[in-house]
Amino acid sequence: MNDERDLAARTFPEAGESLARNAVALLPIGATEPHGPHLPLETDVIISVETARRAASRLARGGIETLVLPAIPYSITDFSAGFPGALSIPRATSLALLTGISTAAIAAGFRAVCFVNSHLEPDHLMVLREAAAAASAATGRPVIFPDKTSRRWAATLTEEFRSGACHAGRYETSLVMAVRPDLVREQTRAGLPEVPTSIGRKIKEGARTFLEAGGDRAYFGDPASASAAEG
């Protein structure tokens, strides 16, 4: 489903009109990986695309022309090892892809690029920082990455998110319920027990996969308490 601010839904003359108004590009970034037995593999992509579209609308109301680029559905997802459906790409591939898309967007006429990311694997976050810095240095234009795991942005999010027990839990499940409730396996979700383990803390302790962190069903948090209203 396309939104009026999606670049891919526009013709080239329509895209040119936005570029003539010094448009900013929002690049949604996600992954193809498990999010519990109740959410689709594209959960991170869904959240990033909707975030970017809502941001584009708000920026437009403030007089800033903004277009949403086609989403990136592949990233480093090594933490999902052992689960069906997880598709992880090499670090070098991810870095080259993100840098290349950013520099291409600037070359095409966008005045800035902003990464809109919902996949929080540590190595992936590092690649985003490196790609933003490399593309910005190469083009001389702003290529930015607002990292919601940083204290500044995490403080604006929910208690579960801040606790670190937030992969496919109440936080992410609520977001998907608000946008694509048809993709949530409701009967399964309602019966899931809470997994209060902080994946962030487990990572600091040395865990390298969901399984090592104790997430044998690829979720952390409390998806049964999620709601579309919270999302």
GROMACS .gro file of N, CA, C and O in nm, residues 42-99:
model
  232
   42GLU      N    1   0.832  -0.917   0.878
   42GLU     CA    2   0.855  -0.780   0.832
   42GLU      C    3   0.818  -0.674   0.935
   42GLU      O    4   0.803  -0.556   0.902
   43THR      N    5   0.808  -0.711   1.060
   43THR     CA    6   0.766  -0.617   1.164
   43THR      C    7   0.847  -0.487   1.164
   43THR      O    8   0.791  -0.377   1.168
   44ASP      N    9   0.978  -0.498   1.161
   44ASP     CA   10   1.061  -0.377   1.164
   44ASP      C   11   1.037  -0.287   1.043
   44ASP      O   12   1.041  -0.164   1.054
   45VAL      N   13   1.013  -0.349   0.929
   45VAL     CA   14   0.987  -0.271   0.807
   45VAL      C   15   0.854  -0.197   0.821
   45VAL      O   16   0.844  -0.078   0.787
   46ILE      N   17   0.752  -0.265   0.870
   46ILE     CA   18   0.621  -0.203   0.889
   46ILE      C   19   0.632  -0.080   0.978
   46ILE      O   20   0.578   0.027   0.948
   47ILE      N   21   0.702  -0.095   1.090
   47ILE     CA   22   0.715   0.016   1.186
   47ILE      C   23   0.793   0.132   1.125
   47ILE      O   24   0.754   0.249   1.139
   48SER      N   25   0.901   0.102   1.055
   48SER     CA   26   0.983   0.209   0.996
   48SER      C   27   0.908   0.284   0.887
   48SER      O   28   0.915   0.407   0.879
   49VAL      N   29   0.836   0.212   0.802
   49VAL     CA   30   0.763   0.277   0.693
   49VAL      C   31   0.654   0.369   0.749
   49VAL      O   32   0.639   0.484   0.706
   50GLU      N   33   0.579   0.319   0.847
   50GLU     CA   34   0.472   0.402   0.903
   50GLU      C   35   0.528   0.523   0.976
   50GLU      O   36   0.474   0.634   0.968
   51THR      N   37   0.638   0.504   1.047
   51THR     CA   38   0.703   0.617   1.115
   51THR      C   39   0.746   0.722   1.014
   51THR      O   40   0.724   0.842   1.034
   52ALA      N   41   0.807   0.678   0.904
   52ALA     CA   42   0.854   0.771   0.803
   52ALA      C   43   0.737   0.845   0.738
   52ALA      O   44   0.745   0.967   0.715
   53ARG      N   45   0.629   0.775   0.710
   53ARG     CA   46   0.514   0.841   0.647
   53ARG      C   47   0.452   0.944   0.739
   53ARG      O   48   0.416   1.054   0.695
   54ARG      N   49   0.440   0.912   0.866
   54ARG     CA   50   0.382   1.009   0.960
   54ARG      C   51   0.475   1.128   0.979
   54ARG      O   52   0.430   1.242   0.989
   55ALA      N   53   0.605   1.101   0.981
   55ALA     CA   54   0.702   1.210   0.993
   55ALA      C   55   0.694   1.300   0.870
   55ALA      O   56   0.699   1.423   0.882
   56ALA      N   57   0.682   1.240   0.751
   56ALA     CA   58   0.675   1.319   0.628
   56ALA      C   59   0.554   1.410   0.628
   56ALA      O   60   0.562   1.527   0.586
   57SER      N   61   0.442   1.360   0.677
   57SER     CA   62   0.320   1.442   0.683
   57SER      C   63   0.337   1.559   0.780
   57SER      O   64   0.297   1.672   0.751
   58ARG      N   65   0.397   1.532   0.895
   58ARG     CA   66   0.416   1.639   0.994
   58ARG      C   67   0.516   1.742   0.942
   58ARG      O   68   0.498   1.863   0.961
   59LEU      N   69   0.621   1.696   0.876
   59LEU     CA   70   0.719   1.790   0.821
   59LEU      C   71   0.657   1.876   0.712
   59LEU      O   72   0.686   1.995   0.701
   60ALA      N   73   0.570   1.814   0.632
   60ALA     CA   74   0.503   1.890   0.526
   60ALA      C   75   0.418   2.001   0.584
   60ALA      O   76   0.414   2.113   0.530
   61ARG      N   77   0.351   1.972   0.696
   61ARG     CA   78   0.269   2.075   0.760
   61ARG      C   79   0.355   2.189   0.812
   61ARG      O   80   0.309   2.302   0.828
   62GLY      N   81   0.483   2.158   0.838
   62GLY     CA   82   0.576   2.261   0.883
   62GLY      C   83   0.650   2.328   0.769
   62GLY      O   84   0.744   2.405   0.792
   63GLY      N   85   0.611   2.294   0.645
   63GLY     CA   86   0.672   2.359   0.529
   63GLY      C   87   0.797   2.293   0.476
   63GLY      O   88   0.867   2.350   0.393
   64ILE      N   89   0.826   2.171   0.522
   64ILE     CA   90   0.945   2.099   0.475
   64ILE      C   91   0.901   1.988   0.380
   64ILE      O   92   0.832   1.894   0.419
   65GLU      N   93   0.940   1.998   0.254
   65GLU     CA   94   0.907   1.896   0.155
   65GLU      C   95   0.982   1.767   0.187
   65GLU      O   96   1.105   1.769   0.205
   66THR      N   97   0.911   1.656   0.195
   66THR     CA   98   0.972   1.531   0.237
   66THR      C   99   0.915   1.414   0.157
   66THR      O  100   0.795   1.407   0.134
   67LEU      N  101   1.002   1.323   0.114
   67LEU     CA  102   0.958   1.202   0.046
   67LEU      C  103   1.014   1.081   0.118
   67LEU      O  104   1.126   1.083   0.172
   68VAL      N  105   0.937   0.972   0.117
   68VAL     CA  106   0.978   0.847   0.180
   68VAL      C  107   1.034   0.754   0.073
   68VAL      O  108   0.964   0.720  -0.024
   69LEU      N  109   1.159   0.714   0.088
   69LEU     CA  110   1.222   0.624  -0.008
   69LEU      C  111   1.170   0.481   0.012
   69LEU      O  112   1.119   0.447   0.118
   70PRO      N  113   1.184   0.394  -0.090
   70PRO     CA  114   1.151   0.253  -0.071
   70PRO      C  115   1.229   0.194   0.046
   70PRO      O  116   1.348   0.224   0.063
   71ALA      N  117   1.165   0.113   0.126
   71ALA     CA  118   1.227   0.059   0.248
   71ALA      C  119   1.333  -0.046   0.217
   71ALA      O  120   1.326  -0.117   0.117
   72ILE      N  121   1.429  -0.056   0.309
   72ILE     CA  122   1.529  -0.164   0.304
   72ILE      C  123   1.482  -0.276   0.397
   72ILE      O  124   1.475  -0.255   0.519
   73PRO      N  125   1.450  -0.394   0.344
   73PRO     CA  126   1.399  -0.502   0.429
   73PRO      C  127   1.505  -0.602   0.475
   73PRO      O  128   1.472  -0.701   0.540
   74TYR      N  129   1.632  -0.578   0.439
   74TYR     CA  130   1.739  -0.671   0.476
   74TYR      C  131   1.848  -0.600   0.554
   74TYR      O  132   1.890  -0.491   0.517
   75SER      N  133   1.894  -0.665   0.660
   75SER     CA  134   1.998  -0.608   0.746
   75SER      C  135   2.076  -0.722   0.810
   75SER      O  136   2.050  -0.840   0.784
   76ILE      N  137   2.170  -0.685   0.896
   76ILE     CA  138   2.239  -0.785   0.977
   76ILE      C  139   2.141  -0.836   1.082
   76ILE      O  140   2.089  -0.758   1.162
   77THR      N  141   2.113  -0.964   1.081
   77THR     CA  142   2.018  -1.021   1.177
   77THR      C  143   2.077  -1.149   1.238
   77THR      O  144   2.009  -1.251   1.251
   78ASP      N  145   2.202  -1.141   1.278
   78ASP     CA  146   2.269  -1.259   1.333
   78ASP      C  147   2.206  -1.307   1.463
   78ASP      O  148   2.218  -1.424   1.499
   79PHE      N  149   2.140  -1.219   1.536
   79PHE     CA  150   2.077  -1.259   1.661
   79PHE      C  151   1.961  -1.357   1.637
   79PHE      O  152   1.917  -1.425   1.729
   80SER      N  153   1.913  -1.363   1.514
   80SER     CA  154   1.801  -1.452   1.482
   80SER      C  155   1.846  -1.591   1.440
   80SER      O  156   1.764  -1.672   1.397
   81ALA      N  157   1.974  -1.618   1.449
   81ALA     CA  158   2.026  -1.748   1.407
   81ALA      C  159   1.950  -1.861   1.476
   81ALA      O  160   1.924  -1.857   1.596
   82GLY      N  161   1.912  -1.961   1.396
   82GLY     CA  162   1.841  -2.076   1.451
   82GLY      C  163   1.691  -2.071   1.430
   82GLY      O  164   1.621  -2.170   1.457
   83PHE      N  165   1.638  -1.957   1.381
   83PHE     CA  166   1.495  -1.943   1.359
   83PHE      C  167   1.464  -1.942   1.209
   83PHE      O  168   1.533  -1.876   1.132
   84PRO      N  169   1.359  -2.011   1.168
   84PRO     CA  170   1.320  -2.010   1.027
   84PRO      C  171   1.280  -1.871   0.981
   84PRO      O  172   1.218  -1.794   1.056
   85GLY      N  173   1.316  -1.837   0.859
   85GLY     CA  174   1.274  -1.710   0.800
   85GLY      C  175   1.370  -1.594   0.819
   85GLY      O  176   1.353  -1.490   0.756
   86ALA      N  177   1.469  -1.609   0.905
   86ALA     CA  178   1.564  -1.500   0.928
   86ALA      C  179   1.660  -1.491   0.810
   86ALA      O  180   1.722  -1.590   0.771
   87LEU      N  181   1.673  -1.371   0.755
   87LEU     CA  182   1.764  -1.348   0.642
   87LEU      C  183   1.864  -1.240   0.679
   87LEU      O  184   1.829  -1.122   0.681
   88SER      N  185   1.985  -1.281   0.710
   88SER     CA  186   2.090  -1.187   0.751
   88SER      C  187   2.187  -1.166   0.636
   88SER      O  188   2.225  -1.261   0.566
   89ILE      N  189   2.228  -1.040   0.614
   89ILE     CA  190   2.326  -1.011   0.510
   89ILE      C  191   2.459  -0.973   0.574
   89ILE      O  192   2.463  -0.929   0.690
   90PRO      N  193   2.570  -0.987   0.501
   90PRO     CA  194   2.701  -0.954   0.558
   90PRO      C  195   2.713  -0.806   0.594
   90PRO      O  196   2.649  -0.720   0.532
   91ARG      N  197   2.797  -0.779   0.690
   91ARG     CA  198   2.817  -0.642   0.736
   91ARG      C  199   2.861  -0.550   0.623
   91ARG      O  200   2.810  -0.438   0.608
   92ALA      N  201   2.957  -0.597   0.543
   92ALA     CA  202   3.009  -0.513   0.435
   92ALA      C  203   2.900  -0.481   0.333
   92ALA      O  204   2.895  -0.371   0.278
   93THR      N  205   2.813  -0.578   0.308
   93THR     CA  206   2.703  -0.557   0.213
   93THR      C  207   2.607  -0.451   0.266
   93THR      O  208   2.564  -0.361   0.193
   94SER      N  209   2.573  -0.462   0.393
   94SER     CA  210   2.481  -0.367   0.455
   94SER      C  211   2.540  -0.226   0.453
   94SER      O  212   2.472  -0.128   0.419
   95LEU      N  213   2.667  -0.214   0.487
   95LEU     CA  214   2.732  -0.083   0.490
   95LEU      C  215   2.736  -0.021   0.350
   95LEU      O  216   2.705   0.098   0.332
   96ALA      N  217   2.772  -0.103   0.250
   96ALA     CA  218   2.778  -0.053   0.113
   96ALA      C  219   2.640  -0.012   0.063
   96ALA      O  220   2.624   0.090  -0.006
   97LEU      N  221   2.538  -0.090   0.097
   97LEU     CA  222   2.402  -0.061   0.053
   97LEU      C  223   2.352   0.071   0.111
   97LEU      O  224   2.301   0.158   0.039
   98LEU      N  225   2.366   0.088   0.241
   98LEU     CA  226   2.318   0.209   0.307
   98LEU      C  227   2.394   0.333   0.261
   98LEU      O  228   2.335   0.438   0.236
   99THR      N  229   2.524   0.320   0.247
   99THR     CA  230   2.605   0.432   0.200
   99THR      C  231   2.570   0.465   0.056
   99THR      O  232   2.555   0.583   0.019
   0.00000   0.00000   0.00000
